[in-house]
Coordinates of C-alpha atoms in Angstrom, one line a residue:
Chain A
X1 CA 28.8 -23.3 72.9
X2 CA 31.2 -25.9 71.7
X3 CA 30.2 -29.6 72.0
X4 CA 33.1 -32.2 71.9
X5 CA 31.9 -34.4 70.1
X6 CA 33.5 -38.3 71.1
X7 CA 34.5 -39.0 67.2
X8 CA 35.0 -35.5 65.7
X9 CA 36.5 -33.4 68.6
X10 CA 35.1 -30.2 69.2
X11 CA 32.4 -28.7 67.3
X12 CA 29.9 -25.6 66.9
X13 CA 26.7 -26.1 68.9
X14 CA 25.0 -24.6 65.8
X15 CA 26.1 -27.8 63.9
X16 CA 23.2 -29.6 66.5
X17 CA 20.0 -30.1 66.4
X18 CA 18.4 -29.5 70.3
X19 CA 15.8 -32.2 71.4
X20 CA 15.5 -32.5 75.2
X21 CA 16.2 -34.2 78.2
X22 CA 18.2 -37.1 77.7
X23 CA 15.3 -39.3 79.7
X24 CA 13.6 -39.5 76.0
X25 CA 15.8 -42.3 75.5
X26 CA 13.7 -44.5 78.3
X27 CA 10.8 -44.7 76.0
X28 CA 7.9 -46.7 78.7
X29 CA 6.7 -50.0 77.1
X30 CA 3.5 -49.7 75.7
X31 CA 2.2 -53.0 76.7
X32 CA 2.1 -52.0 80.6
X33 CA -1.0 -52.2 82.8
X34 CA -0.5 -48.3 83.2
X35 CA 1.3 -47.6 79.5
X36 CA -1.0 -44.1 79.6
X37 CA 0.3 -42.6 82.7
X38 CA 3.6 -43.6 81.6
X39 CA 3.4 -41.7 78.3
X40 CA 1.3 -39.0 79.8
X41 CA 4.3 -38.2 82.2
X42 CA 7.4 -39.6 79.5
X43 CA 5.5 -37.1 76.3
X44 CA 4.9 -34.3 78.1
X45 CA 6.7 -33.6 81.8
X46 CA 10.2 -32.5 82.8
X47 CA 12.3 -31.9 85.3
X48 CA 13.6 -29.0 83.9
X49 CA 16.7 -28.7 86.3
X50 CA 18.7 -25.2 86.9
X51 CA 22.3 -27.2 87.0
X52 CA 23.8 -30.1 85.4
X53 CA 21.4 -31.2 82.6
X54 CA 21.6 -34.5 80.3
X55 CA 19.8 -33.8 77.1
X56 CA 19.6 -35.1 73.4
X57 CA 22.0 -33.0 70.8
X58 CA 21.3 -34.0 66.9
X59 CA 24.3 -33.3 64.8
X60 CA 22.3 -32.7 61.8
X61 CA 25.3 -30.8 60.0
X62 CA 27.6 -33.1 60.9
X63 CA 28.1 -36.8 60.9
X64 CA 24.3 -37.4 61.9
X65 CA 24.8 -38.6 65.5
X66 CA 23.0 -38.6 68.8
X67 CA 24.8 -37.6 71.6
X68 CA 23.9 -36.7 75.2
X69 CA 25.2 -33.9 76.2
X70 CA 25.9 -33.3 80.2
X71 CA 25.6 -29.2 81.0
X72 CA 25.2 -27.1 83.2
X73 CA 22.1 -24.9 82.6
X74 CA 23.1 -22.0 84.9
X75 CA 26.3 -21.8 83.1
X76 CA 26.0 -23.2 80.0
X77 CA 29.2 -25.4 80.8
X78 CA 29.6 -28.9 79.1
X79 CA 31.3 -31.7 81.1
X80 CA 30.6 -34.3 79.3
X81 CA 29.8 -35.9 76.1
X82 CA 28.4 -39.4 75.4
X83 CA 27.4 -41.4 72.3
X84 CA 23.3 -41.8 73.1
X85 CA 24.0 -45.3 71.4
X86 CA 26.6 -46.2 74.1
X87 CA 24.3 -44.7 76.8
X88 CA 21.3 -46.6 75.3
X89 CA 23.1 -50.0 75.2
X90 CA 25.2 -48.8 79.0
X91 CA 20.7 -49.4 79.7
X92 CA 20.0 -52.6 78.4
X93 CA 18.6 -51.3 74.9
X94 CA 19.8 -53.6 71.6
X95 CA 20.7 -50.1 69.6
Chain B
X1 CA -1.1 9.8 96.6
X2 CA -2.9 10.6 93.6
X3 CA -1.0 11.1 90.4
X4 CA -2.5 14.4 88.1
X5 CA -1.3 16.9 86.1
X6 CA -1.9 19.5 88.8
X7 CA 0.1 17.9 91.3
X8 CA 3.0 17.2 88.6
X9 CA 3.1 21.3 88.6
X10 CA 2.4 21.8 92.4
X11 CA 5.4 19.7 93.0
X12 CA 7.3 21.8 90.2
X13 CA 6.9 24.7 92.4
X14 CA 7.9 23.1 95.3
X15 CA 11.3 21.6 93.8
X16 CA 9.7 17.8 93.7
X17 CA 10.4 17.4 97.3
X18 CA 6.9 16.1 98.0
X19 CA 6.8 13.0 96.2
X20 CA 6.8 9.6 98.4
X21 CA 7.5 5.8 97.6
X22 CA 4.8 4.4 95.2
X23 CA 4.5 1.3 97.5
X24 CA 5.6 0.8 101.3
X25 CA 8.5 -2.3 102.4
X26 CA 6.7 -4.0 105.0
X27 CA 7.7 -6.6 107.1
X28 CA 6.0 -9.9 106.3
X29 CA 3.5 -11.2 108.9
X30 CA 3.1 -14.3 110.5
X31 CA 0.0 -15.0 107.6
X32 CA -1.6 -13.9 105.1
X33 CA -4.9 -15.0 103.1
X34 CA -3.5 -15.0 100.2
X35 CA 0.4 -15.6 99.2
X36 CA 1.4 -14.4 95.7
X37 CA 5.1 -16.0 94.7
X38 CA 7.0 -14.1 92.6
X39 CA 6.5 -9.7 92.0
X40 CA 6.6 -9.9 88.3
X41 CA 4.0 -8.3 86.6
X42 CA 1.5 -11.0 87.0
X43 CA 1.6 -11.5 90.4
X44 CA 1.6 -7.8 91.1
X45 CA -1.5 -7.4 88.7
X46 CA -2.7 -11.1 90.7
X47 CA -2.5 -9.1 93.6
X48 CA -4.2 -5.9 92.9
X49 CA -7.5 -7.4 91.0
X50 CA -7.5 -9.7 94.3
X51 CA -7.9 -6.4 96.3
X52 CA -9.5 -4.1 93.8
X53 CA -12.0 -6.7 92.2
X54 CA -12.5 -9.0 94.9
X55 CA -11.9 -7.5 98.0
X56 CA -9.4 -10.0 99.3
X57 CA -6.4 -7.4 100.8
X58 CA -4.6 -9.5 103.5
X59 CA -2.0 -10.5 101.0
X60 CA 1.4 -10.7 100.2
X61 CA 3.6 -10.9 97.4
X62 CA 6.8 -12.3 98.0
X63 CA 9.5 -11.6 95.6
X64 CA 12.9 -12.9 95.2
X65 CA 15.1 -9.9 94.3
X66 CA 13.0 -6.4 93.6
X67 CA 9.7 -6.5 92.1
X68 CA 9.9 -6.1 88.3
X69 CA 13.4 -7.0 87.8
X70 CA 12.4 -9.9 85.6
X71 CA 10.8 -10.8 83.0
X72 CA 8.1 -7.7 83.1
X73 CA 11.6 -5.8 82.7
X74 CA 13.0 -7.9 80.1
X75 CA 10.2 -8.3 77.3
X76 CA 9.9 -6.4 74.2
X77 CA 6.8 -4.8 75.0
X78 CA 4.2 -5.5 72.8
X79 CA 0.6 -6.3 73.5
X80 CA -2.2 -7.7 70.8
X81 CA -4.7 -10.1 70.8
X82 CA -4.0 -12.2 67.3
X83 CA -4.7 -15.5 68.6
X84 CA -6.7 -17.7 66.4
X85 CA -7.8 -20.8 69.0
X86 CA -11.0 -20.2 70.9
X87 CA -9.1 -21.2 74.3
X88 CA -6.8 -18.7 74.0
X89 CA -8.4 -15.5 72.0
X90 CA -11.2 -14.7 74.1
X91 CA -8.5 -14.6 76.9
X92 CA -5.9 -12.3 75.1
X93 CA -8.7 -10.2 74.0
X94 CA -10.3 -10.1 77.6
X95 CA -6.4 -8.6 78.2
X96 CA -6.2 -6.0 75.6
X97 CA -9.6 -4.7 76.8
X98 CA -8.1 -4.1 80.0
X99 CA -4.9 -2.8 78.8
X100 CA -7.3 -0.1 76.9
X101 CA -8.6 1.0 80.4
X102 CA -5.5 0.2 82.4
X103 CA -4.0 3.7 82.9
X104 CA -7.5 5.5 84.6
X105 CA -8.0 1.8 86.2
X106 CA -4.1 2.1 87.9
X107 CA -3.8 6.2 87.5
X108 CA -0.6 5.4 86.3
X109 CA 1.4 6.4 82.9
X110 CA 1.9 2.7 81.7
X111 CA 2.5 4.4 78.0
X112 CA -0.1 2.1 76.4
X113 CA -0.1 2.9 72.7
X114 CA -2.0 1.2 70.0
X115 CA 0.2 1.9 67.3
X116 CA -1.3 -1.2 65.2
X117 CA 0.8 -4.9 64.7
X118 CA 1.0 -6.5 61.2
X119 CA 2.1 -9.8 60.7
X120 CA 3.4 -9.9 57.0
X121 CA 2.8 -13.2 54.7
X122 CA 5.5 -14.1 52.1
X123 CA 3.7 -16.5 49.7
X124 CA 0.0 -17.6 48.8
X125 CA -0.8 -20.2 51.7
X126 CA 0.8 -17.9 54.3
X127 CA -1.3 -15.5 52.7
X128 CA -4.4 -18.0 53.3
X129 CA -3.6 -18.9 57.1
X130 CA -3.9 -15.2 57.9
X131 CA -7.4 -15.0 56.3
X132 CA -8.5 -17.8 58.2
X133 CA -6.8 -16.5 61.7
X134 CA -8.1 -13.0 60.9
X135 CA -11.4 -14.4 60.4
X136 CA -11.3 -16.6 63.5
X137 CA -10.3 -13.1 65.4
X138 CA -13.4 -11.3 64.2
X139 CA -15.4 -14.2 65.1
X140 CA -14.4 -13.4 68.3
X141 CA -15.2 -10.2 68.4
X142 CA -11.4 -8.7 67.6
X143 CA -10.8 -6.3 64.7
X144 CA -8.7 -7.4 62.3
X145 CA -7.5 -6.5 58.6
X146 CA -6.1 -8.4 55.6
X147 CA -3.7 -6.3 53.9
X148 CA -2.5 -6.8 50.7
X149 CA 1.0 -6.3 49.3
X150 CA 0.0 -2.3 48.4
X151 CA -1.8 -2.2 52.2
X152 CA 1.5 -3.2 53.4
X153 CA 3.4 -0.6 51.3
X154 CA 1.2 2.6 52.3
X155 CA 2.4 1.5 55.9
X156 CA 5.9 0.7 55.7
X157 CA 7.3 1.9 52.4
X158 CA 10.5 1.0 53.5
X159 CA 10.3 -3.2 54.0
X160 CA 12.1 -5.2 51.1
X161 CA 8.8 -5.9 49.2
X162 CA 10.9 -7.9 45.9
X163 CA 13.1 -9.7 48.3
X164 CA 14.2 -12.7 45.9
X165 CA 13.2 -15.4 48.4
X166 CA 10.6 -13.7 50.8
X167 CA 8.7 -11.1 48.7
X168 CA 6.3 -9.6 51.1
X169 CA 2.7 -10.6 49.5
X170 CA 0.2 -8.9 52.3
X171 CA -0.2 -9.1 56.4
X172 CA -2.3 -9.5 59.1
X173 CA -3.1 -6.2 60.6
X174 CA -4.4 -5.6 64.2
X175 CA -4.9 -2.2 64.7
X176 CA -5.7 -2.2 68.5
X177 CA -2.2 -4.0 69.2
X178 CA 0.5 -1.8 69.7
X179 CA 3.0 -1.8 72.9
X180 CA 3.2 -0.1 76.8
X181 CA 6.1 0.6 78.8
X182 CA 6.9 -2.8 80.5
X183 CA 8.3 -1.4 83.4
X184 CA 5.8 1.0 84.7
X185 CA 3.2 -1.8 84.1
X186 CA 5.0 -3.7 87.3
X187 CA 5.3 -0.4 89.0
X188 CA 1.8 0.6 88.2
X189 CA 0.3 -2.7 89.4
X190 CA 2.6 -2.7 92.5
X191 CA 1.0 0.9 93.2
X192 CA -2.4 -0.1 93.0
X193 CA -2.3 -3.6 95.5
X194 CA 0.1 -1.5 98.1
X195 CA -3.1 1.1 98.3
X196 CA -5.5 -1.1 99.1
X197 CA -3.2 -2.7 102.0
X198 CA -1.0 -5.6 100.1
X199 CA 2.2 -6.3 101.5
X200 CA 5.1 -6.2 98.8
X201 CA 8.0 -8.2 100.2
X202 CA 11.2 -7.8 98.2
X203 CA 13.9 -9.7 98.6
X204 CA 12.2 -12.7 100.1
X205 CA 12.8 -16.0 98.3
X206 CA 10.6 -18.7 98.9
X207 CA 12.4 -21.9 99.3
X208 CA 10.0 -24.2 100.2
X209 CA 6.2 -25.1 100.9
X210 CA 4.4 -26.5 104.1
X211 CA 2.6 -29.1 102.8
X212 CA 1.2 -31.9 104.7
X213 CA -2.0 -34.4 104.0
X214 CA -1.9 -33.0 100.5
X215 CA -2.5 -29.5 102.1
X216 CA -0.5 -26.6 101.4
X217 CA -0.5 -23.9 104.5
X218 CA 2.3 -21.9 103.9
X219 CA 6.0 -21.2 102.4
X220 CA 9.4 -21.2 103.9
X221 CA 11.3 -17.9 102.7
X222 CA 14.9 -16.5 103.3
X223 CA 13.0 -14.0 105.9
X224 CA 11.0 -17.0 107.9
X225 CA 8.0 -18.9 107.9
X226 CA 5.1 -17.6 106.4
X227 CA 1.9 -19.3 106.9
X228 CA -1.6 -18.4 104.3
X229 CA -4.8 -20.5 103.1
X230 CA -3.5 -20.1 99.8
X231 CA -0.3 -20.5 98.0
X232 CA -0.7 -18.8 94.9
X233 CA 2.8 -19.7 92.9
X234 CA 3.8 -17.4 89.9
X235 CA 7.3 -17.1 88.8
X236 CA 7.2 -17.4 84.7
X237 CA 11.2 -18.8 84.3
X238 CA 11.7 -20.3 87.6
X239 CA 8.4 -22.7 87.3
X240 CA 10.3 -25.7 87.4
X241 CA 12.8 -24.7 90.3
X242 CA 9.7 -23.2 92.3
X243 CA 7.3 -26.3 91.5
X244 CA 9.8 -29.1 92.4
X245 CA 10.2 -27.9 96.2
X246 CA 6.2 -29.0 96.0
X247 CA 7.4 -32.2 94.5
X248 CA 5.9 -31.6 91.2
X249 CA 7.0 -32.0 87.4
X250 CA 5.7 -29.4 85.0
X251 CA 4.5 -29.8 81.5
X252 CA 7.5 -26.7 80.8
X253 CA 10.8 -26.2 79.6
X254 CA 12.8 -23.4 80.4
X255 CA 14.7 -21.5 77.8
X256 CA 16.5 -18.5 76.7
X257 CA 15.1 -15.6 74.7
X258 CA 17.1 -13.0 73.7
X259 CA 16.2 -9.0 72.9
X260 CA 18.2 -5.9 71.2
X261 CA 17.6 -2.4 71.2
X262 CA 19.5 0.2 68.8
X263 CA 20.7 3.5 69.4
X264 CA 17.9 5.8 69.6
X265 CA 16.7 6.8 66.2
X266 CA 14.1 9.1 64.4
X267 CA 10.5 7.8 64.3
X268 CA 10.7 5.5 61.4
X269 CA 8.4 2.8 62.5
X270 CA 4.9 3.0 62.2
X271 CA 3.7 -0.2 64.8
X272 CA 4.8 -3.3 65.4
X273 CA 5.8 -5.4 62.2
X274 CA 6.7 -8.6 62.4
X275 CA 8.7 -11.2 59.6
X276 CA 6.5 -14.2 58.6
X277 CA 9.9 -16.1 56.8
X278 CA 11.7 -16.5 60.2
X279 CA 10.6 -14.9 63.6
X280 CA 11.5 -11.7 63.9
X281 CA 9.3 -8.7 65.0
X282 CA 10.1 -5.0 65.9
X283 CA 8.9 -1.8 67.1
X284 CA 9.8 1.8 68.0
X285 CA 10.5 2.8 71.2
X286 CA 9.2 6.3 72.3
X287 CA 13.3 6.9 72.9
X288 CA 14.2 5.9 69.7
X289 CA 15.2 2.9 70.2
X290 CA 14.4 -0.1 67.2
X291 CA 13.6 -3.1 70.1
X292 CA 13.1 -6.6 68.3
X293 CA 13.6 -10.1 68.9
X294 CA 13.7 -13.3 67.6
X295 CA 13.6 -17.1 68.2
X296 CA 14.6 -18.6 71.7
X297 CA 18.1 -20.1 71.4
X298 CA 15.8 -23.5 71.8
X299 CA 18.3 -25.3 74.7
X300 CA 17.4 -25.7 78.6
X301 CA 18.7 -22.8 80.4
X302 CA 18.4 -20.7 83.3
X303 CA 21.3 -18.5 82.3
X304 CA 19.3 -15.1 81.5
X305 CA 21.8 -14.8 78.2
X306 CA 22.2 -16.4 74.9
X307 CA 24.4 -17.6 72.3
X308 CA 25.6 -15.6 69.1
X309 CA 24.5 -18.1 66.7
X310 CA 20.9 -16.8 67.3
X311 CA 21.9 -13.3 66.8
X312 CA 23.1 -14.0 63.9
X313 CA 19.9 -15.9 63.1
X314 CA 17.6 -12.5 64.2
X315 CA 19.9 -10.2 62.3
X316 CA 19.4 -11.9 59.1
X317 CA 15.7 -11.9 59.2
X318 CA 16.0 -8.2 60.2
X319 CA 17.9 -7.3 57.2
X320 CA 16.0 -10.0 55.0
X321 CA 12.6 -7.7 56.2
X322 CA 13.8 -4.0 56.4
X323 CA 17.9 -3.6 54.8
X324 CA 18.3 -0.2 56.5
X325 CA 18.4 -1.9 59.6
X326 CA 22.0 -2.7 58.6
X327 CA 22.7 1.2 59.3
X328 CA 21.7 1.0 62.8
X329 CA 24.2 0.3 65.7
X330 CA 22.9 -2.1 68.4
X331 CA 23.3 -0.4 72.1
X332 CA 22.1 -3.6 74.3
X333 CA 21.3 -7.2 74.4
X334 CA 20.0 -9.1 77.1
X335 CA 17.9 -12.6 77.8
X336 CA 15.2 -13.6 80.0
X337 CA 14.5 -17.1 80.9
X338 CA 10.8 -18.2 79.0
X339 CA 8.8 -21.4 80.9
X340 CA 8.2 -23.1 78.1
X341 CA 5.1 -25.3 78.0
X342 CA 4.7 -28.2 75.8
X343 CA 2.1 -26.7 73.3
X344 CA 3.0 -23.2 73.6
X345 CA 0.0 -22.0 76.0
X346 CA 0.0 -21.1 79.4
X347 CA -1.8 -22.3 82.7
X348 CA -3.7 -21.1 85.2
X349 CA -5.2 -23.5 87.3
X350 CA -5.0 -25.6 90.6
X351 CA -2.9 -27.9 91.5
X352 CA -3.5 -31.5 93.0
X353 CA -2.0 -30.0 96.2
X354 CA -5.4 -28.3 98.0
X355 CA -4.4 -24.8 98.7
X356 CA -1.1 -24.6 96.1
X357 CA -2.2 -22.9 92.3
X358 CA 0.0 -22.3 89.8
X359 CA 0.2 -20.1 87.2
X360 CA 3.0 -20.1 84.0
X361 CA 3.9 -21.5 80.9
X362 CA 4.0 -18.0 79.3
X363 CA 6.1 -18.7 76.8
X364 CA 7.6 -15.6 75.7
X365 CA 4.2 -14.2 75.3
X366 CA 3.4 -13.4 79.0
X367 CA 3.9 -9.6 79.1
X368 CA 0.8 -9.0 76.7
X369 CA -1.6 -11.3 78.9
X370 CA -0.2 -9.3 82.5
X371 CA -3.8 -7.7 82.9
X372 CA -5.9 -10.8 82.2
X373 CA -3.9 -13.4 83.7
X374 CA -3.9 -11.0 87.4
X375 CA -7.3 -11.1 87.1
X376 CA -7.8 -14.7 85.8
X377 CA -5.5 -16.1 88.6
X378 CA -7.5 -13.8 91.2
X379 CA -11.0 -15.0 89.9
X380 CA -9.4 -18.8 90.5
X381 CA -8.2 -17.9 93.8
X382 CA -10.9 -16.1 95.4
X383 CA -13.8 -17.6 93.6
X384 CA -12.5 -21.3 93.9
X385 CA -13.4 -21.7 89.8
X386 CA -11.9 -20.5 86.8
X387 CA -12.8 -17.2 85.0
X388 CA -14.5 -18.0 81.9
X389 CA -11.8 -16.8 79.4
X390 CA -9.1 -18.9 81.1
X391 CA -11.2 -22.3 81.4
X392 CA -9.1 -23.8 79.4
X393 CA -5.6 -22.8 80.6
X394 CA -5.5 -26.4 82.7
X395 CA -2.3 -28.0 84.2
X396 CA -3.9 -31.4 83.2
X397 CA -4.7 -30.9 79.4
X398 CA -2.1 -33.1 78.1
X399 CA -3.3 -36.0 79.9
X400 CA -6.8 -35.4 78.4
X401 CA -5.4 -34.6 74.8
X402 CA -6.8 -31.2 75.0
X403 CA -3.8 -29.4 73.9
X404 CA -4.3 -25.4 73.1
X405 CA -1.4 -25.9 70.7
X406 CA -1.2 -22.4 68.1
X407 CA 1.4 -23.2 66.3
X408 CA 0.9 -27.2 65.5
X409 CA 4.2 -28.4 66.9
X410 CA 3.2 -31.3 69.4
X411 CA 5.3 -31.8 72.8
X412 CA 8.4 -29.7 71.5
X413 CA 8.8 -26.5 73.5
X414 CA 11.9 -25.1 71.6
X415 CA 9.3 -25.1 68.0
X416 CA 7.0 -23.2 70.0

């Protein structure tokens, strides 16, 4: 698989690190009335989708960046590639 | 039809024309007690402890394509019971116990063959976590031997013992493990619920559940409504897909692990060794063939094929562990999709759903476990409890911090 990376153009999946669903981001806030369900279901369910997926790519042999990565999981196709800094911030988050 | 060596030379004299279908294609009926999703080898082996051990027979198994033609066809064969935590050995030992008897249980060639698994160490603390799993084994009632680096070397002379970075310094031997023929497990099992009246439905996908008041009484398939007091769900890879047409979200992950065989060779093998520098594990088929594996390619994916970058990955630890493996050609590679649970042990167990019970997170150790977790799953589902080996295999345990979690890497199903 090749990523395109938004700052250094296309790139060897091998470079990247493989984390998860891109909902990691959307840590819950640990001060809510129901902060242990929220972990509970944030830690350690998915949705595990058969088509497009967003998910967390590290490029640890590269220039160190978090990107989200839209795929396809049936076909391994990539259609899109974000900063996860940019889609952090698109949500509200200061970094 | 009963399978013996004098009707093998009956039908020799009578030019094979007597032999029938193993299991009948029924039409599925309006209901059943019982529904079994998905005819891999653990609903088929579901299916025929529920008829064989506890008399429940009005069941189906409903199967998307043909029975077999996943996973159960797809693995690299091999069966042991090296598991050090007590939630899980007493289970995979409770499954290599039956794979021992499985063959006059099924009377069906399944090829079991305990040719022995060694996990090999490559420095001192390695060398101490397989004393302390082998011991944890025996406390559990499962043979297991420390081998040194000589112990080793009387088994496989040919394994690169001074390798500069991963000298191999002893193993973990399991002499009872070995391998079976994947394939004739699913047929064996599918054999053995079709005699005692189950209805194997092929080509039959399930795509959807009744479910109202919390109550599950049936499933919507490609070939109609089917109604049944129990939804028994169990489709390894698909978990997630199946599972969200209930409206639930699973504790898995589902990835890609790839498998080669080689060209057929000479009997060079002795068992099943596996690398303890990188994952990588092979064995012998009775063809020839070297079969081994590696790492999951560790991205979501339902595609039932890698990427070449873990190829790569598996070859190296292949020629890291044995160099001659360079010399052999590979014939095939394939992939099968693993359900991935968050600490790298399966489930069997209810769901909140009254009537719907799921079964999965396999990992990409389900083939082993096919005898236990039939008759695990069919002690939940006709007994209403779980069997006592499996008490631990619960959808829920996250919630409660009661992970059954191996390999200690937390919530991370690709380290698994």
């Amino acid at each position: 698989m090749i990523i395109n990376h938004p700052l250094l153009g296309p790139r060897d999946a091998a470079e990247f690190v493989y984390l998860g669903d891109a909902a990691l981001i959307d840590r819950p806030d640990w001060q809510a009335e129901d902060a242990g369900e929220q972990f509970y279901q944030y830690l350690y369910l998915r949705d595990n989708p058969a088509g497009l997926h967003r998910e967390l790519w590290y490029h640890e042999q590269g220039d160190r960046s978090w990107l989200v990565v839209t795929r396809n999981t049936l076909t391994h196709e990539i259609t899109n590639v974000e900063l996860a800094r940019d889609v952090a911030r698109a949500q509200g988050r200061s970094k | 039809m009963k399978y013996s060596a004098l009707k093998i030379f009956t039908q020799a004299l009578t030019g094979h024309k007597g032999w029938k279908p193993a299991w009948r294609d029924p039409e599925p009926k309006t209901s059943y007690d019982v529904i079994i999703v998905g005819g891999g080898g653990h609903g088929l082996a579901t299916a025929h402890y529920l008829a064989k051990e506890f008399g429940i027979t009005n069941v189906a198994v409903l199967e998307k394509g043909w029975i077999g033609g996943g996973n159960v066809g797809r693995n690299t064969t091999i069966i042991r019971s090296n598991y050090m935590l007590p939630g899980n050995e007493p289970f995979y030992e409770w499954s290599m116990k039956l794979w021992e008897g499985l063959e006059q249980d099924l009377n069906y060639n399944a090829m079991v063959s305990q040719r022995g698994i060694v996990n090999l160490c490559h420095n001192d603390a390695q060398y101490d976590a397989f004393a302390r799993r082998g011991n944890a084994m025996r406390l559990a009632g499962v043979d297991a031997e420390l081998l040194d680096a000589d112990g080793v070397r009387q088994m496989a002379p040919f394994l690169d013992f001074e390798n500069a970075r991963f000298p191999i310094k002893g193993g973990l031997l399991q002499r009872r493990g070995g391998t079976a023929r994947h394939d004739a497990v699913a047929w064996g099992y599918a054999r053995g619920a079709d005699s005692r009246g189950v209805d194997i439905i092929q080509n039959c996908e399930v795509t959807g559940f009744k479910i109202r008041d919390g109550v599950c009484s049936g499933v919507e398939t490609t070939r109609g409504t089917i109604g049944a007091k129990k939804v028994a769900v169990c489709v390894a890879g698909s978990s997630g897909r199946v599972m969200a047409q209930a409206g639930m979200r699973l504790p898995v992950e589902s990835h890609v692990l790839q498998a080669f065989v080689s060209e057929g060779l000479k009997p060079i093998l002795p068992g099943v060794i596996t690398f303890g520098a990188g994952h990588f594990y092979i064995s012998q088929s009775d063809k020839g063939g070297l079969v081994f594996g590696g790492d999951i390619d560790g991205y979501n994916t339902y595609a039932q094929r890698g990427n070449l970058p873990v190829v790569e990955d598996v070859c190296e630890s292949g020629m890291a562990l044995m160099p001659m493996i360079g010399r052999a050609r590979l014939l095939r590679m394939w992939g099968g999709v693993m359900d991935m649970s968050m600490d790298g042990s399966p489930f069997i167990d209810k769901t909140h759903i009254d009537g719907l019970f799921f079964n999965g997170g396999w990992c990409y150790g389900g083939f082993k476990a096919t005898p236990a977790s039939g008759w695990c799953y069919a002690h939940l589902l006709a007994k209403d409890e779980p069997h006592p080996v499996a008490t631990q295999m619960r959808l829920d345990r996250f919630k409660h911090g009661a992970m059954i979690d191996e390999r200690g890497a937390g919530a991370q199903p690709n380290l698994h």
